[in-house]
CSV table of N, CA and C in Angstrom, one decimal:
chain,number,residue,atom,x,y,z
A,1,VAL,N,101.5,99.7,102.5
A,1,VAL,CA,100.4,99.5,103.4
A,1,VAL,C,100.6,98.1,104.0
A,2,GLN,N,100.5,98.1,105.3
A,2,GLN,CA,100.6,96.8,106.0
A,2,GLN,C,99.2,96.5,106.7
A,3,LEU,N,98.7,95.3,106.5
A,3,LEU,CA,97.4,94.9,107.1
A,3,LEU,C,97.6,93.8,108.1
A,4,GLN,N,96.9,94.0,109.2
A,4,GLN,CA,97.0,93.0,110.3
A,4,GLN,C,95.6,92.5,110.6
A,5,ALA,N,95.2,91.3,110.3
A,5,ALA,CA,93.9,90.7,110.5
A,5,ALA,C,93.9,90.0,111.8
A,6,SER,N,92.8,90.0,112.5
A,6,SER,CA,92.7,89.3,113.8
A,6,SER,C,91.2,89.1,114.1
A,7,GLY,N,90.9,88.3,115.1
A,7,GLY,CA,89.5,88.1,115.6
A,7,GLY,C,89.0,86.7,115.3
A,8,GLY,N,89.8,85.9,114.5
A,8,GLY,CA,89.3,84.6,114.2
A,8,GLY,C,89.4,83.7,115.5
A,9,GLY,N,88.8,82.5,115.3
A,9,GLY,CA,88.9,81.6,116.4
A,9,GLY,C,88.0,80.4,116.1
A,10,LEU,N,87.8,79.6,117.2
A,10,LEU,CA,86.9,78.4,117.1
A,10,LEU,C,85.6,78.7,117.7
A,11,VAL,N,84.5,78.5,116.9
A,11,VAL,CA,83.2,78.8,117.4
A,11,VAL,C,82.3,77.7,117.0
A,12,GLN,N,81.1,77.7,117.5
A,12,GLN,CA,80.1,76.7,117.2
A,12,GLN,C,79.1,77.2,116.1
A,13,ALA,N,78.6,76.3,115.3
A,13,ALA,CA,77.6,76.7,114.3
A,13,ALA,C,76.5,77.5,115.0
A,14,GLY,N,76.1,78.6,114.3
A,14,GLY,CA,75.1,79.5,114.9
A,14,GLY,C,75.7,80.7,115.6
A,15,ASP,N,76.9,80.6,116.0
A,15,ASP,CA,77.6,81.7,116.7
A,15,ASP,C,77.9,82.9,115.8
A,16,SER,N,78.3,84.0,116.4
A,16,SER,CA,78.8,85.2,115.7
A,16,SER,C,80.2,85.4,116.0
A,17,LEU,N,80.9,86.1,115.1
A,17,LEU,CA,82.3,86.4,115.2
A,17,LEU,C,82.5,87.8,114.5
A,18,ARG,N,83.4,88.5,115.1
A,18,ARG,CA,83.8,89.8,114.5
A,18,ARG,C,85.3,89.8,114.1
A,19,LEU,N,85.6,90.0,112.9
A,19,LEU,CA,87.0,90.1,112.5
A,19,LEU,C,87.4,91.5,112.4
A,20,PHE,N,88.7,91.7,112.6
A,20,PHE,CA,89.3,93.1,112.5
A,20,PHE,C,90.4,93.1,111.6
A,21,CYS,N,90.6,94.2,110.9
A,21,CYS,CA,91.8,94.4,110.1
A,21,CYS,C,92.3,95.8,110.3
A,22,VAL,N,93.5,95.9,110.8
A,22,VAL,CA,94.1,97.2,111.1
A,22,VAL,C,95.1,97.5,110.0
A,23,ALA,N,95.1,98.7,109.4
A,23,ALA,CA,96.0,99.1,108.4
A,23,ALA,C,97.0,100.1,108.9
A,24,SER,N,98.2,100.0,108.4
A,24,SER,CA,99.2,101.1,108.7
A,24,SER,C,99.9,101.5,107.4
A,25,GLY,N,100.2,102.8,107.4
A,25,GLY,CA,100.8,103.3,106.1
A,25,GLY,C,99.7,103.6,105.1
A,26,GLY,N,100.0,104.5,104.2
A,26,GLY,CA,99.1,104.8,103.1
A,26,GLY,C,97.9,105.6,103.6
A,27,SER,N,97.0,105.9,102.7
A,27,SER,CA,95.8,106.7,103.0
A,27,SER,C,94.6,105.7,103.1
A,28,PHE,N,94.4,105.3,104.4
A,28,PHE,CA,93.4,104.2,104.6
A,28,PHE,C,92.0,104.6,104.0
A,29,ARG,N,91.6,105.8,104.3
A,29,ARG,CA,90.2,106.2,103.9
A,29,ARG,C,90.0,106.1,102.4
A,30,SER,N,91.0,106.2,101.6
A,30,SER,CA,90.9,106.2,100.2
A,30,SER,C,90.8,104.8,99.6
A,31,TYR,N,91.2,103.8,100.4
A,31,TYR,CA,91.2,102.4,99.9
A,31,TYR,C,89.9,101.7,100.0
A,32,THR,N,89.6,100.9,99.0
A,32,THR,CA,88.6,99.9,99.1
A,32,THR,C,89.2,98.8,99.9
A,33,MET,N,88.4,98.4,101.0
A,33,MET,CA,88.9,97.3,101.8
A,33,MET,C,88.0,96.1,101.6
A,34,GLY,N,88.7,95.0,101.4
A,34,GLY,CA,87.9,93.7,101.2
A,34,GLY,C,88.3,92.6,102.1
A,35,TRP,N,87.4,91.7,102.2
A,35,TRP,CA,87.7,90.4,102.9
A,35,TRP,C,87.5,89.3,101.9
A,36,PHE,N,88.4,88.4,102.0
A,36,PHE,CA,88.4,87.2,101.2
A,36,PHE,C,88.6,86.0,102.1
A,37,ARG,N,88.2,84.8,101.7
A,37,ARG,CA,88.5,83.6,102.5
A,37,ARG,C,88.9,82.5,101.6
A,38,GLN,N,89.7,81.5,102.3
A,38,GLN,CA,90.1,80.4,101.6
A,38,GLN,C,90.0,79.2,102.5
A,39,ALA,N,89.1,78.2,102.1
A,39,ALA,CA,88.9,77.0,102.8
A,39,ALA,C,89.9,76.0,102.3
A,40,PRO,N,90.2,75.0,103.1
A,40,PRO,CA,91.2,73.9,102.7
A,40,PRO,C,90.7,73.3,101.4
A,41,GLY,N,91.7,73.2,100.5
A,41,GLY,CA,91.4,72.6,99.2
A,41,GLY,C,90.5,73.4,98.2
A,42,LYS,N,90.2,74.6,98.6
A,42,LYS,CA,89.4,75.4,97.7
A,42,LYS,C,90.1,76.7,97.3
A,43,GLU,N,89.6,77.3,96.3
A,43,GLU,CA,90.2,78.6,95.9
A,43,GLU,C,89.7,79.7,96.8
A,44,ARG,N,90.5,80.8,96.9
A,44,ARG,CA,90.1,81.9,97.7
A,44,ARG,C,88.9,82.6,97.0
A,45,GLU,N,87.9,83.0,97.9
A,45,GLU,CA,86.7,83.6,97.4
A,45,GLU,C,86.4,84.9,98.1
A,46,PHE,N,85.7,85.7,97.4
A,46,PHE,CA,85.3,87.0,97.9
A,46,PHE,C,84.2,86.9,99.0
A,47,VAL,N,84.4,87.7,100.0
A,47,VAL,CA,83.5,87.7,101.1
A,47,VAL,C,82.7,89.0,101.2
A,48,ALA,N,83.4,90.1,101.3
A,48,ALA,CA,82.8,91.4,101.4
A,48,ALA,C,83.8,92.5,101.1
A,49,ALA,N,83.3,93.7,100.7
A,49,ALA,CA,84.1,94.8,100.5
A,49,ALA,C,83.4,96.1,100.8
A,50,ILE,N,84.2,97.1,101.2
A,50,ILE,CA,83.6,98.4,101.4
A,50,ILE,C,84.5,99.5,100.7
A,51,ARG,N,83.8,100.3,99.9
A,51,ARG,CA,84.6,101.2,99.1
A,51,ARG,C,85.1,102.3,100.0
A,52,GLY,N,86.1,103.0,99.5
A,52,GLY,CA,86.8,104.1,100.2
A,52,GLY,C,86.0,105.4,100.1
A,53,SER,N,86.6,106.5,100.5
A,53,SER,CA,85.9,107.8,100.5
A,53,SER,C,85.4,108.2,99.1
A,54,GLY,N,86.1,107.8,98.1
A,54,GLY,CA,85.6,108.1,96.7
A,54,GLY,C,84.4,107.3,96.3
A,55,GLY,N,84.2,106.2,96.9
A,55,GLY,CA,83.0,105.4,96.6
A,55,GLY,C,81.9,105.5,97.6
A,56,GLY,N,82.1,106.4,98.5
A,56,GLY,CA,81.0,106.7,99.4
A,56,GLY,C,80.8,105.6,100.5
A,57,GLY,N,81.8,104.7,100.6
A,57,GLY,CA,81.6,103.7,101.6
A,57,GLY,C,80.6,102.6,101.3
A,58,SER,N,80.3,102.5,100.0
A,58,SER,CA,79.3,101.4,99.6
A,58,SER,C,79.9,100.1,100.0
A,59,THR,N,78.9,99.2,100.3
A,59,THR,CA,79.3,97.8,100.7
A,59,THR,C,78.8,96.8,99.6
A,60,TYR,N,79.6,95.7,99.6
A,60,TYR,CA,79.3,94.6,98.6
A,60,TYR,C,79.6,93.3,99.3
A,61,TYR,N,78.8,92.3,99.0
A,61,TYR,CA,78.9,91.0,99.7
A,61,TYR,C,79.0,89.8,98.6
A,62,GLY,N,79.8,88.8,99.0
A,62,GLY,CA,79.7,87.6,98.2
A,62,GLY,C,78.5,86.8,98.5
A,63,GLY,N,78.2,85.9,97.6
A,63,GLY,CA,77.0,85.1,97.8
A,63,GLY,C,77.0,84.3,99.1
A,64,PRO,N,78.1,83.6,99.5
A,64,PRO,CA,78.0,82.7,100.7
A,64,PRO,C,77.7,83.4,102.0
A,65,VAL,N,78.0,84.7,102.1
A,65,VAL,CA,77.8,85.4,103.4
A,65,VAL,C,76.7,86.4,103.3
A,66,LYS,N,76.2,86.7,102.2
A,66,LYS,CA,75.2,87.7,102.0
A,66,LYS,C,74.0,87.5,102.9
A,67,GLY,N,73.6,88.5,103.7
A,67,GLY,CA,72.5,88.4,104.6
A,67,GLY,C,72.9,88.0,106.0
A,68,ARG,N,74.2,87.5,106.1
A,68,ARG,CA,74.7,87.0,107.4
A,68,ARG,C,75.8,87.8,107.9
A,69,SER,N,76.4,88.7,107.1
A,69,SER,CA,77.6,89.4,107.5
A,69,SER,C,77.4,90.9,107.2
A,70,THR,N,78.2,91.7,107.9
A,70,THR,CA,78.2,93.1,107.7
A,70,THR,C,79.7,93.6,107.8
A,71,ILE,N,80.1,94.3,106.7
A,71,ILE,CA,81.4,94.9,106.7
A,71,ILE,C,81.2,96.4,107.0
A,72,SER,N,82.2,96.9,107.8
A,72,SER,CA,82.2,98.3,108.2
A,72,SER,C,83.6,98.8,108.4
A,73,ARG,N,83.8,100.1,108.4
A,73,ARG,CA,85.1,100.6,108.6
A,73,ARG,C,85.1,101.8,109.5
A,74,ASP,N,86.2,102.0,110.2
A,74,ASP,CA,86.5,103.2,111.1
A,74,ASP,C,87.7,103.9,110.5
A,75,ASN,N,87.5,104.9,109.7
A,75,ASN,CA,88.6,105.6,109.1
A,75,ASN,C,89.5,106.3,110.1
A,76,ALA,N,89.0,106.7,111.2
A,76,ALA,CA,89.8,107.4,112.3
A,76,ALA,C,90.8,106.4,112.9
A,77,ASN,N,90.5,105.1,112.9
A,77,ASN,CA,91.4,104.1,113.5
A,77,ASN,C,91.9,103.1,112.5
A,78,ASN,N,91.8,103.5,111.2
A,78,ASN,CA,92.4,102.6,110.1
A,78,ASN,C,92.0,101.2,110.3
A,79,THR,N,90.7,100.9,110.6
A,79,THR,CA,90.3,99.6,110.9
A,79,THR,C,89.0,99.2,110.0
A,80,VAL,N,89.0,98.0,109.5
A,80,VAL,CA,87.8,97.5,108.8
A,80,VAL,C,87.4,96.3,109.6
A,81,TYR,N,86.1,96.1,109.7
A,81,TYR,CA,85.5,95.0,110.5
A,81,TYR,C,84.6,94.1,109.6
A,82,LEU,N,84.5,92.9,110.0
A,82,LEU,CA,83.6,92.0,109.3
A,82,LEU,C,82.9,91.2,110.4
A,83,GLN,N,81.6,91.6,110.6
A,83,GLN,CA,80.7,91.0,111.6
A,83,GLN,C,80.0,89.8,110.9
A,84,MET,N,80.2,88.6,111.4
A,84,MET,CA,79.6,87.4,110.8
A,84,MET,C,78.6,86.8,111.8
A,85,ASN,N,77.4,86.5,111.4
A,85,ASN,CA,76.4,86.0,112.2
A,85,ASN,C,75.9,84.6,111.6
A,86,SER,N,75.3,83.9,112.5
A,86,SER,CA,74.7,82.6,112.1
A,86,SER,C,75.8,81.7,111.3
A,87,LEU,N,76.9,81.6,111.9
A,87,LEU,CA,78.0,80.9,111.3
A,87,LEU,C,77.7,79.5,111.0
A,88,LYS,N,78.2,79.0,109.9
A,88,LYS,CA,78.0,77.6,109.4
A,88,LYS,C,79.3,76.9,109.3
A,89,PHE,N,79.3,75.6,109.3
A,89,PHE,CA,80.5,74.8,109.2
A,89,PHE,C,81.3,75.2,108.0
A,90,GLU,N,80.5,75.5,106.9
A,90,GLU,CA,81.2,75.8,105.6
A,90,GLU,C,81.8,77.2,105.6
A,91,ASP,N,81.6,78.0,106.7
A,91,ASP,CA,82.4,79.2,106.8
A,91,ASP,C,83.8,79.1,107.3
A,92,THR,N,84.1,77.8,107.7
A,92,THR,CA,85.5,77.6,108.1
A,92,THR,C,86.5,77.9,107.0
A,93,ALA,N,87.4,78.7,107.3
A,93,ALA,CA,88.4,79.2,106.3
A,93,ALA,C,89.4,80.1,107.0
A,94,VAL,N,90.5,80.4,106.2
A,94,VAL,CA,91.3,81.5,106.6
A,94,VAL,C,90.8,82.8,105.9
A,95,TYR,N,90.6,83.8,106.7
A,95,TYR,CA,90.0,85.0,106.2
A,95,TYR,C,91.1,86.1,106.1
A,96,TYR,N,91.2,86.7,104.9
A,96,TYR,CA,92.2,87.6,104.6
A,96,TYR,C,91.5,89.0,104.3
A,97,CYS,N,92.2,90.0,104.8
A,97,CYS,CA,91.8,91.4,104.5
A,97,CYS,C,92.7,91.9,103.4
A,98,ALA,N,92.2,92.8,102.6
A,98,ALA,CA,93.0,93.3,101.4
A,98,ALA,C,92.6,94.8,101.2
A,99,ALA,N,93.5,95.5,100.6
A,99,ALA,CA,93.3,96.9,100.3
A,99,ALA,C,93.7,97.2,98.9
A,100,GLY,N,93.0,98.1,98.3
A,100,GLY,CA,93.3,98.4,96.9
A,100,GLY,C,92.4,99.5,96.3
A,101,HIS,N,92.5,99.7,95.0
A,101,HIS,CA,91.6,100.7,94.4
A,101,HIS,C,91.0,100.0,93.2
A,102,PRO,N,90.2,98.9,93.4
A,102,PRO,CA,89.6,98.3,92.3
A,102,PRO,C,88.5,99.2,91.6
A,103,ILE,N,88.3,99.0,90.3
A,103,ILE,CA,87.2,99.7,89.7
A,103,ILE,C,85.9,99.0,90.2
A,104,LEU,N,84.8,99.6,90.1
A,104,LEU,CA,83.6,99.1,90.7
A,104,LEU,C,83.3,97.7,90.3
A,105,SER,N,83.5,97.4,89.0
A,105,SER,CA,83.1,96.0,88.5
A,105,SER,C,84.1,95.0,89.0
A,106,ALA,N,85.2,95.4,89.6
A,106,ALA,CA,86.2,94.4,90.1
A,106,ALA,C,86.3,94.4,91.6
A,107,THR,N,85.3,94.9,92.2
A,107,THR,CA,85.3,95.0,93.7
A,107,THR,C,85.5,93.6,94.3
A,108,GLY,N,85.0,92.6,93.7
A,108,GLY,CA,85.1,91.2,94.3
A,108,GLY,C,86.2,90.4,93.7
A,109,THR,N,87.2,91.0,93.0
A,109,THR,CA,88.2,90.3,92.3
A,109,THR,C,89.5,90.5,93.0
A,110,GLN,N,90.1,89.3,93.3
A,110,GLN,CA,91.4,89.3,94.1
A,110,GLN,C,92.5,90.2,93.5
A,111,ARG,N,92.7,90.0,92.3
A,111,ARG,CA,93.9,90.7,91.6
A,111,ARG,C,93.7,92.2,91.6
A,112,ALA,N,92.5,92.7,91.9
A,112,ALA,CA,92.3,94.1,92.0
A,112,ALA,C,92.8,94.7,93.2
A,113,TYR,N,93.2,93.9,94.2
A,113,TYR,CA,93.7,94.4,95.5
A,113,TYR,C,95.2,94.3,95.5
A,114,ARG,N,95.8,95.3,95.9
A,114,ARG,CA,97.3,95.4,95.9
A,114,ARG,C,97.9,94.8,97.2
A,115,TYR,N,97.3,95.1,98.3
A,115,TYR,CA,97.8,94.8,99.7
A,115,TYR,C,97.0,93.7,100.4
A,116,TRP,N,97.7,92.8,101.0
A,116,TRP,CA,97.0,91.7,101.7
A,116,TRP,C,97.6,91.5,103.1
A,117,GLY,N,96.7,91.2,104.0
A,117,GLY,CA,97.1,90.8,105.4
A,117,GLY,C,97.5,89.3,105.4
A,118,GLN,N,97.8,88.9,106.6
A,118,GLN,CA,98.4,87.5,106.7
A,118,GLN,C,97.3,86.5,106.9
A,119,GLY,N,96.0,86.9,107.2
A,119,GLY,CA,94.9,86.0,107.4
A,119,GLY,C,94.7,85.6,108.8
A,120,THR,N,93.5,85.3,109.1
A,120,THR,CA,93.1,84.9,110.5
A,120,THR,C,92.1,83.6,110.3
A,121,GLN,N,92.4,82.6,111.1
A,121,GLN,CA,91.7,81.4,110.9
A,121,GLN,C,90.3,81.4,111.7
A,122,VAL,N,89.3,81.0,110.9
A,122,VAL,CA,87.9,80.9,111.5
A,122,VAL,C,87.6,79.4,111.4
A,123,THR,N,87.3,78.8,112.5
A,123,THR,CA,86.8,77.4,112.5
A,123,THR,C,85.5,77.3,113.1
A,124,VAL,N,84.5,76.7,112.4
A,124,VAL,CA,83.2,76.6,112.9
A,124,VAL,C,82.9,75.1,113.1
A,125,SER,N,82.6,74.7,114.3
A,125,SER,CA,82.3,73.3,114.6
A,125,SER,C,80.8,73.1,114.4
A,126,SER,N,80.5,72.0,113.8
A,126,SER,CA,79.1,71.7,113.6
A,126,SER,C,78.4,71.0,114.7
């Protein structure tokens, strides 16, 4: 499975941004798709995930973005989206999409995802 993330850019605090991740190869609809981010000097952290067909498309969010972001997927086009609103300076990071079959309790765990995209930079100016 190859993942291509895009949609990042330079925005101002308070703006919105929509990230995309297109998958090729594999059975997209079966995968749990996740977004993680890594800010300079910090560890990679969980942003959001959406379960595959077996999980009914349930969504999960990490603490920093909960209430401000929405993850969704389009199985027909092998694409997962991350809509981020009310962006803050601390949202500045490289955002990575990932695919895997994590058990429910590991939905936010990096090592539970087998495939990773190259990342897209989001920079929020204050």
